[in-house]
Amino acid sequence: MTLLRTLAFAAAATLSPALAQNVTMWGGLGTELFIVPGVRLGLSAPVGQVSGLNMAVRGTAGVLVVPLVGDPAPGTQSGGVLPFPLVTGDFDLLLSRDRSGVGFYGGPSVGTVMGQAWLFGAVAGYTNTFGSGTWGYYVEGKLRGIVGPADLRGVSPGLHLGVTYRF
């Protein structure tokens, strides 16, 4: 955890030394791309305020596990289901009114699936702490349009649940 904490402080300190104390790590489970399950890990840092709204940027990397049906094995009638991992990346601008990082947030969201498809839309969620400590939780939804190959276009809803750690 020390290396991760050092990297988080260094990333936030490049924006502003005062912001380094408000970096948050986000990790959890979620769905994306027509409700495909996956895991996510992200890092956010506040970047300022505009008209009473707190702004933070969050970058997230994830892995979706897509079940693919394989060809039948020789001598069998049915194929197997093979898990196929897809790497995703997201960038969100999180807007909120509460300076503590607790409460409702929302904002624009952009993402990619292995650089082959792009997702543009919005995120909205709620985050809180477990007591007065540094650990917390979040629940959020995303609704984004997909721009990609002809067979991968449409609207992509997503639901994400997980834990946060505030440095």
mmCIF file with all atom_site columns, C-alpha atoms in Angstrom:
data_model
loop_
_atom_site.group_PDB
_atom_site.id
_atom_site.type_symbol
_atom_site.label_atom_id
_atom_site.label_alt_id
_atom_site.label_comp_id
_atom_site.label_asym_id
_atom_site.label_entity_id
_atom_site.label_seq_id
_atom_site.pdbx_PDB_ins_code
_atom_site.Cartn_x
_atom_site.Cartn_y
_atom_site.Cartn_z
_atom_site.occupancy
_atom_site.B_iso_or_equiv
_atom_site.pdbx_formal_charge
_atom_site.auth_seq_id
_atom_site.auth_comp_id
_atom_site.auth_asym_id
_atom_site.auth_atom_id
_atom_site.pdbx_PDB_model_num
ATOM 1   C CA . MET A 1 1   ? 0.000   0.000   0.000   1.00 0.00 ? 1   MET A CA 1
ATOM 2   C CA . THR A 1 2   ? 2.963   2.332   0.587   1.00 0.00 ? 2   THR A CA 1
ATOM 3   C CA . LEU A 1 3   ? 4.008   2.372   -3.088  1.00 0.00 ? 3   LEU A CA 1
ATOM 4   C CA . LEU A 1 4   ? 0.424   3.021   -4.204  1.00 0.00 ? 4   LEU A CA 1
ATOM 5   C CA . ARG A 1 5   ? 0.041   5.794   -1.643  1.00 0.00 ? 5   ARG A CA 1
ATOM 6   C CA . THR A 1 6   ? 3.311   7.397   -2.776  1.00 0.00 ? 6   THR A CA 1
ATOM 7   C CA . LEU A 1 7   ? 2.195   7.292   -6.419  1.00 0.00 ? 7   LEU A CA 1
ATOM 8   C CA . ALA A 1 8   ? -1.188  8.808   -5.508  1.00 0.00 ? 8   ALA A CA 1
ATOM 9   C CA . PHE A 1 9   ? 0.441   11.664  -3.588  1.00 0.00 ? 9   PHE A CA 1
ATOM 10  C CA . ALA A 1 10  ? 2.888   12.307  -6.435  1.00 0.00 ? 10  ALA A CA 1
ATOM 11  C CA . ALA A 1 11  ? 0.067   12.421  -8.998  1.00 0.00 ? 11  ALA A CA 1
ATOM 12  C CA . ALA A 1 12  ? -2.000  14.822  -6.902  1.00 0.00 ? 12  ALA A CA 1
ATOM 13  C CA . ALA A 1 13  ? 0.962   16.987  -5.952  1.00 0.00 ? 13  ALA A CA 1
ATOM 14  C CA . THR A 1 14  ? 1.628   17.690  -9.627  1.00 0.00 ? 14  THR A CA 1
ATOM 15  C CA . LEU A 1 15  ? -1.785  19.393  -9.695  1.00 0.00 ? 15  LEU A CA 1
ATOM 16  C CA . SER A 1 16  ? -1.417  21.117  -6.323  1.00 0.00 ? 16  SER A CA 1
ATOM 17  C CA . PRO A 1 17  ? 0.364   20.170  -3.090  1.00 0.00 ? 17  PRO A CA 1
ATOM 18  C CA . ALA A 1 18  ? -2.814  21.004  -1.121  1.00 0.00 ? 18  ALA A CA 1
ATOM 19  C CA . LEU A 1 19  ? -4.801  18.498  -3.187  1.00 0.00 ? 19  LEU A CA 1
ATOM 20  C CA . ALA A 1 20  ? -2.491  15.600  -2.325  1.00 0.00 ? 20  ALA A CA 1
ATOM 21  C CA . GLN A 1 21  ? -4.402  15.013  0.912   1.00 0.00 ? 21  GLN A CA 1
ATOM 22  C CA . ASN A 1 22  ? -7.698  14.439  -0.948  1.00 0.00 ? 22  ASN A CA 1
ATOM 23  C CA . VAL A 1 23  ? -6.735  11.679  -3.386  1.00 0.00 ? 23  VAL A CA 1
ATOM 24  C CA . THR A 1 24  ? -9.176  8.758   -3.448  1.00 0.00 ? 24  THR A CA 1
ATOM 25  C CA . MET A 1 25  ? -8.672  5.206   -4.691  1.00 0.00 ? 25  MET A CA 1
ATOM 26  C CA . TRP A 1 26  ? -11.777 3.507   -6.117  1.00 0.00 ? 26  TRP A CA 1
ATOM 27  C CA . GLY A 1 27  ? -12.106 -0.250  -6.545  1.00 0.00 ? 27  GLY A CA 1
ATOM 28  C CA . GLY A 1 28  ? -15.015 -2.532  -7.172  1.00 0.00 ? 28  GLY A CA 1
ATOM 29  C CA . LEU A 1 29  ? -17.212 -4.613  -9.392  1.00 0.00 ? 29  LEU A CA 1
ATOM 30  C CA . GLY A 1 30  ? -19.465 -3.406  -12.127 1.00 0.00 ? 30  GLY A CA 1
ATOM 31  C CA . THR A 1 31  ? -21.138 -3.926  -15.435 1.00 0.00 ? 31  THR A CA 1
ATOM 32  C CA . GLU A 1 32  ? -20.536 -2.260  -18.766 1.00 0.00 ? 32  GLU A CA 1
ATOM 33  C CA . LEU A 1 33  ? -21.162 -2.874  -22.462 1.00 0.00 ? 33  LEU A CA 1
ATOM 34  C CA . PHE A 1 34  ? -24.677 -4.249  -22.359 1.00 0.00 ? 34  PHE A CA 1
ATOM 35  C CA . ILE A 1 35  ? -24.295 -5.514  -18.756 1.00 0.00 ? 35  ILE A CA 1
ATOM 36  C CA . VAL A 1 36  ? -21.003 -7.435  -19.090 1.00 0.00 ? 36  VAL A CA 1
ATOM 37  C CA . PRO A 1 37  ? -19.417 -7.975  -15.615 1.00 0.00 ? 37  PRO A CA 1
ATOM 38  C CA . GLY A 1 38  ? -15.960 -6.798  -14.667 1.00 0.00 ? 38  GLY A CA 1
ATOM 39  C CA . VAL A 1 39  ? -13.595 -5.402  -12.041 1.00 0.00 ? 39  VAL A CA 1
ATOM 40  C CA . ARG A 1 40  ? -12.315 -1.819  -11.798 1.00 0.00 ? 40  ARG A CA 1
ATOM 41  C CA . LEU A 1 41  ? -9.575  0.166   -10.086 1.00 0.00 ? 41  LEU A CA 1
ATOM 42  C CA . GLY A 1 42  ? -9.310  3.942   -10.254 1.00 0.00 ? 42  GLY A CA 1
ATOM 43  C CA . LEU A 1 43  ? -7.746  7.024   -8.738  1.00 0.00 ? 43  LEU A CA 1
ATOM 44  C CA . SER A 1 44  ? -9.276  10.487  -8.372  1.00 0.00 ? 44  SER A CA 1
ATOM 45  C CA . ALA A 1 45  ? -7.971  13.867  -7.287  1.00 0.00 ? 45  ALA A CA 1
ATOM 46  C CA . PRO A 1 46  ? -9.736  17.201  -6.815  1.00 0.00 ? 46  PRO A CA 1
ATOM 47  C CA . VAL A 1 47  ? -8.846  19.889  -9.338  1.00 0.00 ? 47  VAL A CA 1
ATOM 48  C CA . GLY A 1 48  ? -10.753 22.911  -8.045  1.00 0.00 ? 48  GLY A CA 1
ATOM 49  C CA . GLN A 1 49  ? -14.123 24.606  -7.742  1.00 0.00 ? 49  GLN A CA 1
ATOM 50  C CA . VAL A 1 50  ? -16.422 26.375  -10.197 1.00 0.00 ? 50  VAL A CA 1
ATOM 51  C CA . SER A 1 51  ? -19.604 28.161  -9.124  1.00 0.00 ? 51  SER A CA 1
ATOM 52  C CA . GLY A 1 52  ? -19.760 26.274  -5.817  1.00 0.00 ? 52  GLY A CA 1
ATOM 53  C CA . LEU A 1 53  ? -19.211 22.878  -7.444  1.00 0.00 ? 53  LEU A CA 1
ATOM 54  C CA . ASN A 1 54  ? -16.209 20.795  -6.443  1.00 0.00 ? 54  ASN A CA 1
ATOM 55  C CA . MET A 1 55  ? -14.458 19.185  -9.398  1.00 0.00 ? 55  MET A CA 1
ATOM 56  C CA . ALA A 1 56  ? -12.374 16.016  -9.332  1.00 0.00 ? 56  ALA A CA 1
ATOM 57  C CA . VAL A 1 57  ? -10.930 13.959  -12.153 1.00 0.00 ? 57  VAL A CA 1
ATOM 58  C CA . ARG A 1 58  ? -10.897 10.170  -11.992 1.00 0.00 ? 58  ARG A CA 1
ATOM 59  C CA . GLY A 1 59  ? -9.084  7.689   -14.172 1.00 0.00 ? 59  GLY A CA 1
ATOM 60  C CA . THR A 1 60  ? -10.146 4.056   -14.033 1.00 0.00 ? 60  THR A CA 1
ATOM 61  C CA . ALA A 1 61  ? -8.850  0.845   -15.593 1.00 0.00 ? 61  ALA A CA 1
ATOM 62  C CA . GLY A 1 62  ? -10.895 -2.307  -15.695 1.00 0.00 ? 62  GLY A CA 1
ATOM 63  C CA . VAL A 1 63  ? -11.240 -5.783  -17.081 1.00 0.00 ? 63  VAL A CA 1
ATOM 64  C CA . LEU A 1 64  ? -14.561 -7.034  -18.445 1.00 0.00 ? 64  LEU A CA 1
ATOM 65  C CA . VAL A 1 65  ? -15.104 -10.783 -18.668 1.00 0.00 ? 65  VAL A CA 1
ATOM 66  C CA . VAL A 1 66  ? -17.057 -11.585 -21.831 1.00 0.00 ? 66  VAL A CA 1
ATOM 67  C CA . PRO A 1 67  ? -18.373 -15.159 -22.107 1.00 0.00 ? 67  PRO A CA 1
ATOM 68  C CA . LEU A 1 68  ? -17.717 -16.522 -25.612 1.00 0.00 ? 68  LEU A CA 1
ATOM 69  C CA . VAL A 1 69  ? -19.164 -19.765 -26.910 1.00 0.00 ? 69  VAL A CA 1
ATOM 70  C CA . GLY A 1 70  ? -16.417 -21.841 -28.466 1.00 0.00 ? 70  GLY A CA 1
ATOM 71  C CA . ASP A 1 71  ? -16.580 -24.414 -31.246 1.00 0.00 ? 71  ASP A CA 1
ATOM 72  C CA . PRO A 1 72  ? -17.516 -27.936 -30.194 1.00 0.00 ? 72  PRO A CA 1
ATOM 73  C CA . ALA A 1 73  ? -14.610 -30.118 -29.163 1.00 0.00 ? 73  ALA A CA 1
ATOM 74  C CA . PRO A 1 74  ? -13.965 -33.068 -31.487 1.00 0.00 ? 74  PRO A CA 1
ATOM 75  C CA . GLY A 1 75  ? -16.430 -35.842 -30.697 1.00 0.00 ? 75  GLY A CA 1
ATOM 76  C CA . THR A 1 76  ? -18.883 -33.588 -28.777 1.00 0.00 ? 76  THR A CA 1
ATOM 77  C CA . GLN A 1 77  ? -22.134 -31.890 -29.740 1.00 0.00 ? 77  GLN A CA 1
ATOM 78  C CA . SER A 1 78  ? -21.823 -28.562 -27.919 1.00 0.00 ? 78  SER A CA 1
ATOM 79  C CA . GLY A 1 79  ? -19.136 -25.943 -27.534 1.00 0.00 ? 79  GLY A CA 1
ATOM 80  C CA . GLY A 1 80  ? -17.839 -24.598 -24.256 1.00 0.00 ? 80  GLY A CA 1
ATOM 81  C CA . VAL A 1 81  ? -18.120 -21.133 -22.775 1.00 0.00 ? 81  VAL A CA 1
ATOM 82  C CA . LEU A 1 82  ? -14.790 -19.362 -22.706 1.00 0.00 ? 82  LEU A CA 1
ATOM 83  C CA . PRO A 1 83  ? -14.197 -16.227 -20.611 1.00 0.00 ? 83  PRO A CA 1
ATOM 84  C CA . PHE A 1 84  ? -12.596 -13.526 -22.764 1.00 0.00 ? 84  PHE A CA 1
ATOM 85  C CA . PRO A 1 85  ? -11.082 -10.489 -20.968 1.00 0.00 ? 85  PRO A CA 1
ATOM 86  C CA . LEU A 1 86  ? -11.493 -6.985  -22.408 1.00 0.00 ? 86  LEU A CA 1
ATOM 87  C CA . VAL A 1 87  ? -9.400  -4.147  -20.991 1.00 0.00 ? 87  VAL A CA 1
ATOM 88  C CA . THR A 1 88  ? -11.257 -0.866  -20.460 1.00 0.00 ? 88  THR A CA 1
ATOM 89  C CA . GLY A 1 89  ? -10.242 2.644   -19.500 1.00 0.00 ? 89  GLY A CA 1
ATOM 90  C CA . ASP A 1 90  ? -12.404 5.520   -18.257 1.00 0.00 ? 90  ASP A CA 1
ATOM 91  C CA . PHE A 1 91  ? -11.936 9.197   -17.548 1.00 0.00 ? 91  PHE A CA 1
ATOM 92  C CA . ASP A 1 92  ? -14.634 10.969  -15.499 1.00 0.00 ? 92  ASP A CA 1
ATOM 93  C CA . LEU A 1 93  ? -15.123 14.543  -14.342 1.00 0.00 ? 93  LEU A CA 1
ATOM 94  C CA . LEU A 1 94  ? -16.859 14.269  -10.961 1.00 0.00 ? 94  LEU A CA 1
ATOM 95  C CA . LEU A 1 95  ? -18.885 17.291  -9.826  1.00 0.00 ? 95  LEU A CA 1
ATOM 96  C CA . SER A 1 96  ? -20.260 17.553  -6.283  1.00 0.00 ? 96  SER A CA 1
ATOM 97  C CA . ARG A 1 97  ? -21.298 20.139  -3.717  1.00 0.00 ? 97  ARG A CA 1
ATOM 98  C CA . ASP A 1 98  ? -19.814 18.516  -0.580  1.00 0.00 ? 98  ASP A CA 1
ATOM 99  C CA . ARG A 1 99  ? -16.113 19.216  0.079   1.00 0.00 ? 99  ARG A CA 1
ATOM 100 C CA . SER A 1 100 ? -15.685 16.071  2.188   1.00 0.00 ? 100 SER A CA 1
ATOM 101 C CA . GLY A 1 101 ? -16.138 13.724  -0.772  1.00 0.00 ? 101 GLY A CA 1
ATOM 102 C CA . VAL A 1 102 ? -19.285 12.281  0.806   1.00 0.00 ? 102 VAL A CA 1
ATOM 103 C CA . GLY A 1 103 ? -22.609 12.512  -0.994  1.00 0.00 ? 103 GLY A CA 1
ATOM 104 C CA . PHE A 1 104 ? -23.929 12.644  -4.526  1.00 0.00 ? 104 PHE A CA 1
ATOM 105 C CA . TYR A 1 105 ? -21.738 13.302  -7.549  1.00 0.00 ? 105 TYR A CA 1
ATOM 106 C CA . GLY A 1 106 ? -22.086 13.262  -11.308 1.00 0.00 ? 106 GLY A CA 1
ATOM 107 C CA . GLY A 1 107 ? -20.554 14.462  -14.529 1.00 0.00 ? 107 GLY A CA 1
ATOM 108 C CA . PRO A 1 108 ? -19.358 13.620  -18.020 1.00 0.00 ? 108 PRO A CA 1
ATOM 109 C CA . SER A 1 109 ? -17.633 10.318  -18.728 1.00 0.00 ? 109 SER A CA 1
ATOM 110 C CA . VAL A 1 110 ? -15.546 8.985   -21.605 1.00 0.00 ? 110 VAL A CA 1
ATOM 111 C CA . GLY A 1 111 ? -14.100 5.497   -21.951 1.00 0.00 ? 111 GLY A CA 1
ATOM 112 C CA . THR A 1 112 ? -12.580 3.006   -24.327 1.00 0.00 ? 112 THR A CA 1
ATOM 113 C CA . VAL A 1 113 ? -12.628 -0.750  -24.771 1.00 0.00 ? 113 VAL A CA 1
ATOM 114 C CA . MET A 1 114 ? -9.139  -1.761  -25.883 1.00 0.00 ? 114 MET A CA 1
ATOM 115 C CA . GLY A 1 115 ? -9.073  1.279   -28.197 1.00 0.00 ? 115 GLY A CA 1
ATOM 116 C CA . GLN A 1 116 ? -11.557 -0.455  -30.501 1.00 0.00 ? 116 GLN A CA 1
ATOM 117 C CA . ALA A 1 117 ? -14.720 1.217   -29.208 1.00 0.00 ? 117 ALA A CA 1
ATOM 118 C CA . TRP A 1 118 ? -15.318 4.565   -27.495 1.00 0.00 ? 118 TRP A CA 1
ATOM 119 C CA . LEU A 1 119 ? -17.982 5.367   -24.907 1.00 0.00 ? 119 LEU A CA 1
ATOM 120 C CA . PHE A 1 120 ? -19.319 8.906   -24.321 1.00 0.00 ? 120 PHE A CA 1
ATOM 121 C CA . GLY A 1 121 ? -21.923 9.862   -21.725 1.00 0.00 ? 121 GLY A CA 1
ATOM 122 C CA . ALA A 1 122 ? -22.425 10.554  -18.050 1.00 0.00 ? 122 ALA A CA 1
ATOM 123 C CA . VAL A 1 123 ? -21.857 9.102   -14.582 1.00 0.00 ? 123 VAL A CA 1
ATOM 124 C CA . ALA A 1 124 ? -23.925 9.686   -11.430 1.00 0.00 ? 124 ALA A CA 1
ATOM 125 C CA . GLY A 1 125 ? -23.387 8.163   -8.007  1.00 0.00 ? 125 GLY A CA 1
ATOM 126 C CA . TYR A 1 126 ? -23.232 8.314   -4.247  1.00 0.00 ? 126 TYR A CA 1
ATOM 127 C CA . THR A 1 127 ? -20.227 7.843   -1.976  1.00 0.00 ? 127 THR A CA 1
ATOM 128 C CA . ASN A 1 128 ? -19.877 7.730   1.804   1.00 0.00 ? 128 ASN A CA 1
ATOM 129 C CA . THR A 1 129 ? -17.450 6.554   4.485   1.00 0.00 ? 129 THR A CA 1
ATOM 130 C CA . PHE A 1 130 ? -17.562 3.656   6.923   1.00 0.00 ? 130 PHE A CA 1
ATOM 131 C CA . GLY A 1 131 ? -17.720 5.700   10.133  1.00 0.00 ? 131 GLY A CA 1
ATOM 132 C CA . SER A 1 132 ? -15.095 8.413   10.409  1.00 0.00 ? 132 SER A CA 1
ATOM 133 C CA . GLY A 1 133 ? -12.232 6.463   8.848   1.00 0.00 ? 133 GLY A CA 1
ATOM 134 C CA . THR A 1 134 ? -10.554 6.610   5.458   1.00 0.00 ? 134 THR A CA 1
ATOM 135 C CA . TRP A 1 135 ? -12.442 3.624   3.993   1.00 0.00 ? 135 TRP A CA 1
ATOM 136 C CA . GLY A 1 136 ? -15.770 4.121   2.280   1.00 0.00 ? 136 GLY A CA 1
ATOM 137 C CA . TYR A 1 137 ? -18.066 2.811   -0.409  1.00 0.00 ? 137 TYR A CA 1
ATOM 138 C CA . TYR A 1 138 ? -19.699 3.976   -3.620  1.00 0.00 ? 138 TYR A CA 1
ATOM 139 C CA . VAL A 1 139 ? -22.551 3.046   -5.926  1.00 0.00 ? 139 VAL A CA 1
ATOM 140 C CA . GLU A 1 140 ? -22.845 4.627   -9.345  1.00 0.00 ? 140 GLU A CA 1
ATOM 141 C CA . GLY A 1 141 ? -24.528 4.323   -12.679 1.00 0.00 ? 141 GLY A CA 1
ATOM 142 C CA . LYS A 1 142 ? -23.269 5.197   -16.123 1.00 0.00 ? 142 LYS A CA 1
ATOM 143 C CA . LEU A 1 143 ? -25.168 5.724   -19.332 1.00 0.00 ? 143 LEU A CA 1
ATOM 144 C CA . ARG A 1 144 ? -22.986 6.093   -22.397 1.00 0.00 ? 144 ARG A CA 1
ATOM 145 C CA . GLY A 1 145 ? -23.253 5.757   -26.136 1.00 0.00 ? 145 GLY A CA 1
ATOM 146 C CA . ILE A 1 146 ? -20.862 3.409   -27.925 1.00 0.00 ? 146 ILE A CA 1
ATOM 147 C CA . VAL A 1 147 ? -18.983 4.417   -31.060 1.00 0.00 ? 147 VAL A CA 1
ATOM 148 C CA . GLY A 1 148 ? -17.140 1.468   -32.556 1.00 0.00 ? 148 GLY A CA 1
ATOM 149 C CA . PRO A 1 149 ? -17.359 -1.206  -35.202 1.00 0.00 ? 149 PRO A CA 1
ATOM 150 C CA . ALA A 1 150 ? -20.785 -1.671  -36.795 1.00 0.00 ? 150 ALA A CA 1
ATOM 151 C CA . ASP A 1 151 ? -21.598 -4.648  -34.573 1.00 0.00 ? 151 ASP A CA 1
ATOM 152 C CA . LEU A 1 152 ? -20.742 -2.682  -31.405 1.00 0.00 ? 152 LEU A CA 1
ATOM 153 C CA . ARG A 1 153 ? -22.905 0.458   -31.410 1.00 0.00 ? 153 ARG A CA 1
ATOM 154 C CA . GLY A 1 154 ? -25.742 1.590   -29.205 1.00 0.00 ? 154 GLY A CA 1
ATOM 155 C CA . VAL A 1 155 ? -26.327 2.641   -25.629 1.00 0.00 ? 155 VAL A CA 1
ATOM 156 C CA . SER A 1 156 ? -24.325 1.079   -22.805 1.00 0.00 ? 156 SER A CA 1
ATOM 157 C CA . PRO A 1 157 ? -25.750 1.190   -19.279 1.00 0.00 ? 157 PRO A CA 1
ATOM 158 C CA . GLY A 1 158 ? -23.458 0.363   -16.386 1.00 0.00 ? 158 GLY A CA 1
ATOM 159 C CA . LEU A 1 159 ? -23.738 -0.138  -12.634 1.00 0.00 ? 159 LEU A CA 1
ATOM 160 C CA . HIS A 1 160 ? -20.690 -0.041  -10.358 1.00 0.00 ? 160 HIS A CA 1
ATOM 161 C CA . LEU A 1 161 ? -20.360 -0.927  -6.659  1.00 0.00 ? 161 LEU A CA 1
ATOM 162 C CA . GLY A 1 162 ? -17.216 -0.826  -4.615  1.00 0.00 ? 162 GLY A CA 1
ATOM 163 C CA . VAL A 1 163 ? -15.013 0.567   -1.917  1.00 0.00 ? 163 VAL A CA 1
ATOM 164 C CA . THR A 1 164 ? -12.981 3.770   -1.672  1.00 0.00 ? 164 THR A CA 1
ATOM 165 C CA . TYR A 1 165 ? -9.879  4.673   0.252   1.00 0.00 ? 165 TYR A CA 1
ATOM 166 C CA . ARG A 1 166 ? -9.127  8.344   0.926   1.00 0.00 ? 166 ARG A CA 1
ATOM 167 C CA . PHE A 1 167 ? -5.471  9.194   1.440   1.00 0.00 ? 167 PHE A CA 1
#
